[in-house]
PDB file of C-alpha atoms and ligand atoms in Angstrom:
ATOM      1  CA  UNK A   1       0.000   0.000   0.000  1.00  0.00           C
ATOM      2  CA  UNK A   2       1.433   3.736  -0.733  1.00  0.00           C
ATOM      3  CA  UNK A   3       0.590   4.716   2.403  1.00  0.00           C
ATOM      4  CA  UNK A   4       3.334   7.005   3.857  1.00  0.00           C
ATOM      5  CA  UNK A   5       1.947   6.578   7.894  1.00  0.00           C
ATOM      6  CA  UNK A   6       2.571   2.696   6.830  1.00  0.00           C
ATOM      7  CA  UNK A   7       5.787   3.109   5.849  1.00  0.00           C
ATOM      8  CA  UNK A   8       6.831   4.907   8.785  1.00  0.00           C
ATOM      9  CA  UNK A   9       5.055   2.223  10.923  1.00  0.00           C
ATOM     10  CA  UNK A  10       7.368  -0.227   8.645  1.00  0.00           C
ATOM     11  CA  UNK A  11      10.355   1.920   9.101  1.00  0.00           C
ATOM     12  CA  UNK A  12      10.364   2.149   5.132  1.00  0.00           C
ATOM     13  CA  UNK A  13       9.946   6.248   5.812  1.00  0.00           C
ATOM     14  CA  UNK A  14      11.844   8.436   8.247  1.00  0.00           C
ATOM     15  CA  UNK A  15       9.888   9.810  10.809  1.00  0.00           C
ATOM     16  CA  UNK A  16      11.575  11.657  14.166  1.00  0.00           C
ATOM     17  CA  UNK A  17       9.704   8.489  16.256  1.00  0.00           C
ATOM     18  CA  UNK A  18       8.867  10.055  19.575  1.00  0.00           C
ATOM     19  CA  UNK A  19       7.020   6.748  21.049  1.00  0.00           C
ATOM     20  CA  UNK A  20       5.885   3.733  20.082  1.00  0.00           C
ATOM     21  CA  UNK A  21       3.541   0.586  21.335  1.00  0.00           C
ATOM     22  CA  UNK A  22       2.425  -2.480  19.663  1.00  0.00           C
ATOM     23  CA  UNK A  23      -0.787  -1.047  18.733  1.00  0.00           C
ATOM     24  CA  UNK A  24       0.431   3.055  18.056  1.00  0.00           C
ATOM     25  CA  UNK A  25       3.584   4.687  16.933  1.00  0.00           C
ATOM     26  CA  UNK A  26       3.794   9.296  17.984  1.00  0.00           C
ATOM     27  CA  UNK A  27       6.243  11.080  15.573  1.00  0.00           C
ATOM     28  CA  UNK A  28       6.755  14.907  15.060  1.00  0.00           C
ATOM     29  CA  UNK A  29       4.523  16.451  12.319  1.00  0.00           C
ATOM     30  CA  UNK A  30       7.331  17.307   9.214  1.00  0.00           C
ATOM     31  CA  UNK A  31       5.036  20.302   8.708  1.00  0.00           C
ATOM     32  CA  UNK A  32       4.511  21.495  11.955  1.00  0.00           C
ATOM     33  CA  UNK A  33       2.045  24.756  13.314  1.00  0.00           C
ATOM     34  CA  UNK A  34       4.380  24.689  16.305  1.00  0.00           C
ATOM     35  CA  UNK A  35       7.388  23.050  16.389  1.00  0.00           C
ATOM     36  CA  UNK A  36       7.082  20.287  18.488  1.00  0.00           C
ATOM     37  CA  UNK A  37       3.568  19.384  16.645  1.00  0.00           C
ATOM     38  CA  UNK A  38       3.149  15.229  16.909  1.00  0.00           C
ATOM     39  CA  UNK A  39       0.442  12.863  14.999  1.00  0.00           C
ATOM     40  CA  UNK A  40      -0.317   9.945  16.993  1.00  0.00           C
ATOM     41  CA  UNK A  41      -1.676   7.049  14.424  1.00  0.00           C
ATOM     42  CA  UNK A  42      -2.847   3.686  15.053  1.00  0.00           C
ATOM     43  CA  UNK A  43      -0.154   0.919  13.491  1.00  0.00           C
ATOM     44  CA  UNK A  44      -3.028  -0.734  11.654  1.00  0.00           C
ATOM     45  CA  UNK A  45      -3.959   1.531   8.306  1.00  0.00           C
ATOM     46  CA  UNK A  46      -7.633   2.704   9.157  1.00  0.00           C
ATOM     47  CA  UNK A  47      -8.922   5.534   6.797  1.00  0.00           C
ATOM     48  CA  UNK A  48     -10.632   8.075   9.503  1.00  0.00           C
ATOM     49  CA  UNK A  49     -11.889   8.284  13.151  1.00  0.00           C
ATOM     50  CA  UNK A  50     -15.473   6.431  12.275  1.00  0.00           C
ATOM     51  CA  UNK A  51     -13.093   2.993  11.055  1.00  0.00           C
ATOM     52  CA  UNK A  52     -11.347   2.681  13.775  1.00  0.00           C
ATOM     53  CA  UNK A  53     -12.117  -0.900  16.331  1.00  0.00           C
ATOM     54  CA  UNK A  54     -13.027   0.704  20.280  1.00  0.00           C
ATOM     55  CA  UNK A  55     -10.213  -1.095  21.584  1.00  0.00           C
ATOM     56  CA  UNK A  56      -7.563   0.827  19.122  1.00  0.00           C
ATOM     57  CA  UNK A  57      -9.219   4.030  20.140  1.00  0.00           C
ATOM     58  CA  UNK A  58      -8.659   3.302  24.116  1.00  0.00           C
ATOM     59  CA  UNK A  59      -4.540   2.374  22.774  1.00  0.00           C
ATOM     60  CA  UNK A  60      -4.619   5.819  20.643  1.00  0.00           C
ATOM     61  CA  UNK A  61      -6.093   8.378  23.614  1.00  0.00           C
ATOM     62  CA  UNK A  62      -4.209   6.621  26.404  1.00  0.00           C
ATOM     63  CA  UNK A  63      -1.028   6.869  24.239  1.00  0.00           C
ATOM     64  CA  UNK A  64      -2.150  10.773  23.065  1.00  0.00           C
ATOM     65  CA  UNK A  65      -2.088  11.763  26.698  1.00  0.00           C
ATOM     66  CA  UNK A  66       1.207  10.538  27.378  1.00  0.00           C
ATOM     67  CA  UNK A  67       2.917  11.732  24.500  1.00  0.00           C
ATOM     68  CA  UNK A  68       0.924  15.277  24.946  1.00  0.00           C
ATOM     69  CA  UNK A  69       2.216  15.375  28.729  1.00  0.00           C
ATOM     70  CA  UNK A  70       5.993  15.039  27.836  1.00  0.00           C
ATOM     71  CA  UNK A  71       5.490  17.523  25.079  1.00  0.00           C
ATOM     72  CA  UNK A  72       4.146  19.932  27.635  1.00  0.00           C
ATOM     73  CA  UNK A  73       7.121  19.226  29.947  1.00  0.00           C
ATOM     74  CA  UNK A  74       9.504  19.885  27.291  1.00  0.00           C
ATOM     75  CA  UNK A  75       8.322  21.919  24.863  1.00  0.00           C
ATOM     76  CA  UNK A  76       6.403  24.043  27.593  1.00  0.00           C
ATOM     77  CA  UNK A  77       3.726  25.567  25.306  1.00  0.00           C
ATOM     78  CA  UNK A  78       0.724  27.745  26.826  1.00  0.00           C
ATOM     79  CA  UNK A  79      -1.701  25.319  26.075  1.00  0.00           C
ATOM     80  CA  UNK A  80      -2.244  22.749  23.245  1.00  0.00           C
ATOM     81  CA  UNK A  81      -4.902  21.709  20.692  1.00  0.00           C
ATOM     82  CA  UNK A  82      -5.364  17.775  19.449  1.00  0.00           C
ATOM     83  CA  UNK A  83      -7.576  17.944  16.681  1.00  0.00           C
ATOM     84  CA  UNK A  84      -8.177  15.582  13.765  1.00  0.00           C
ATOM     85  CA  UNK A  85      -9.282  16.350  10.289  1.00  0.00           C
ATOM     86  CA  UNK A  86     -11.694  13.150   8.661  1.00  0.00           C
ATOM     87  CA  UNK A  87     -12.649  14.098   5.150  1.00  0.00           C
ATOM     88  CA  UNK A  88     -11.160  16.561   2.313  1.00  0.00           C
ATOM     89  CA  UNK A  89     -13.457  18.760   3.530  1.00  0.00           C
ATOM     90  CA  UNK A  90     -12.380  18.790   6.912  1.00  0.00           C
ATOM     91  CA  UNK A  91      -8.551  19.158   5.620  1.00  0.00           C
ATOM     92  CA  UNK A  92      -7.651  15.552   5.459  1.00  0.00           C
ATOM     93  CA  UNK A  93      -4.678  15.101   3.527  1.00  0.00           C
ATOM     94  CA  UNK A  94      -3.037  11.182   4.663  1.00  0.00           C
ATOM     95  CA  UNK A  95      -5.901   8.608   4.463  1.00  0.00           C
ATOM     96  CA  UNK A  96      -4.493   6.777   7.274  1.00  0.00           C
ATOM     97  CA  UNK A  97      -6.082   7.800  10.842  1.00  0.00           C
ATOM     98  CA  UNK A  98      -4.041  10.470  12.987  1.00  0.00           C
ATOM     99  CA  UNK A  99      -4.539  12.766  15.758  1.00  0.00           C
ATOM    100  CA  UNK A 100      -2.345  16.140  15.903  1.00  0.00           C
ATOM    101  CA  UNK A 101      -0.910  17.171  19.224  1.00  0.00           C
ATOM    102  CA  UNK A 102      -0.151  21.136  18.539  1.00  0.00           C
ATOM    103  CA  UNK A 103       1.460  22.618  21.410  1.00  0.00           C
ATOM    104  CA  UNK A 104       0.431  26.323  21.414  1.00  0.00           C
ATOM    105  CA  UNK A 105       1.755  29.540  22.665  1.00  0.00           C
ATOM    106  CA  UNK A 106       0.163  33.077  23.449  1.00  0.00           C
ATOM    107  CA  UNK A 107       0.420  34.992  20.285  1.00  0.00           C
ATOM    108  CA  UNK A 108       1.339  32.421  18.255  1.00  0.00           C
ATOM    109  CA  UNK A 109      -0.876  33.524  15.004  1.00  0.00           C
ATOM    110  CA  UNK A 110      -2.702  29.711  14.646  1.00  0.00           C
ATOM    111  CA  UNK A 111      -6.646  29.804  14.862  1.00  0.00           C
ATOM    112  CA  UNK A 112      -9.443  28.618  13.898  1.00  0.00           C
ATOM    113  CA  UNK A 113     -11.569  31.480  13.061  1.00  0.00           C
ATOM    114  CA  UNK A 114     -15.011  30.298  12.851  1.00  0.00           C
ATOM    115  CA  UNK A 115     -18.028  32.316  11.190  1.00  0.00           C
ATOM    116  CA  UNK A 116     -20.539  31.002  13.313  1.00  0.00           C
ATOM    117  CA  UNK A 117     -24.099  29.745  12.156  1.00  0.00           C
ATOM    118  CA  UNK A 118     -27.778  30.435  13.719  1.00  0.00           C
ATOM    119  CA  UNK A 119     -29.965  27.764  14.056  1.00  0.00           C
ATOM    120  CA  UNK A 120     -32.933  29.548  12.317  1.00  0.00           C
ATOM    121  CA  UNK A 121     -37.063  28.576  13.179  1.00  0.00           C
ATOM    122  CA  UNK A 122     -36.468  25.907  15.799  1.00  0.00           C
ATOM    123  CA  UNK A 123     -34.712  23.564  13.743  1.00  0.00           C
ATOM    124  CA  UNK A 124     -31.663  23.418  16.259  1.00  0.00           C
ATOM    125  CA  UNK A 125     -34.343  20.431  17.849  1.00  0.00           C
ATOM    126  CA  UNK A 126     -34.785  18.901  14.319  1.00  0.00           C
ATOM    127  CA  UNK A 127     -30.857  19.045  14.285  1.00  0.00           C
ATOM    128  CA  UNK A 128     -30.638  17.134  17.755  1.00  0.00           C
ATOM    129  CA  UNK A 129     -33.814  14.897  16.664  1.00  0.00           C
ATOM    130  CA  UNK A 130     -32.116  13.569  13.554  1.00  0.00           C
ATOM    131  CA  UNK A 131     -28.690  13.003  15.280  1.00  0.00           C
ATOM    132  CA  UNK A 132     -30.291  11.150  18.075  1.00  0.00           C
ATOM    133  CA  UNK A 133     -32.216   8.567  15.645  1.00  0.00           C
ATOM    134  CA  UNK A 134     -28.885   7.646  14.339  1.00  0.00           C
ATOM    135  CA  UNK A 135     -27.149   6.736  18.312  1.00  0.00           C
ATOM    136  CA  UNK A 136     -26.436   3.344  17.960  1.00  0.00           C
ATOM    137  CA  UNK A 137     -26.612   2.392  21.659  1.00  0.00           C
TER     138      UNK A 137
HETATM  139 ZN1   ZN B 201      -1.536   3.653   6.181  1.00  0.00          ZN
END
């Protein structure tokens, strides 16, 4: 597969490897927001967030915490996003699951700048309605 996160997870790709489990493998972003930026991705090649088996997602948040606490030990940034983009519309750009740990600092120019929507004639309860008939319990 020409997946690049595979290769890395093969060693067939550099990465700057920051930790690594049976199940995960943490390695700094080559195009980083803030330097010190890390993906997290699961070693098995799952295309986004809604492919991914429960028990992976337990290994990739327990590992996201502990690689996000030694980057704010060493790094030291002001506070930190970890975000992850699912969809070209959403900014995806590798088809292999990963989470971004972005360390961020006061004034550091990053942001989402949102133009936020109204919910218009009551239909923020037709929103919720339609969500809620698709909870699979
Ligand atoms: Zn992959």
């Amino acid at each position: 597969m020409n997946c690049i996160f595979c290769q890395i997870v093969e060693k067939n790709a550099h990465a700057e490897i920051l930790y690594e489990n049976d199940h995960i493998i943490s390695f700094l972003d080559i195009r980083p927001v803030n330097l010190g930026h890390a993906l997290v991705i699961p070693k098995i090649h799952y295309t986004d967030f809604l492919t991914i088996p429960e028990n992976e997602l337990d290994e990739i948040f327990k590992a996201t915490q502990k690689v996000t606490s030694a980057i704010v030990d060493s790094v030291k940034p002001d506070g930190f996003n970890i975000v992850t983009n699912n969809g070209v519309a959403a900014g995806q750009s590798v088809f292999h699951f990963h989470l971004h740990i972005i360390p961020r600092f006061d004034k550091d120019n990053f942001a989402f700048r949102p133009i936020f929507k109204n919910y218009e004639n009551n239909s923020m309860k037709d929103y919720a309605n339609k969500i809620i008939a698709e909870i699979k319990l």
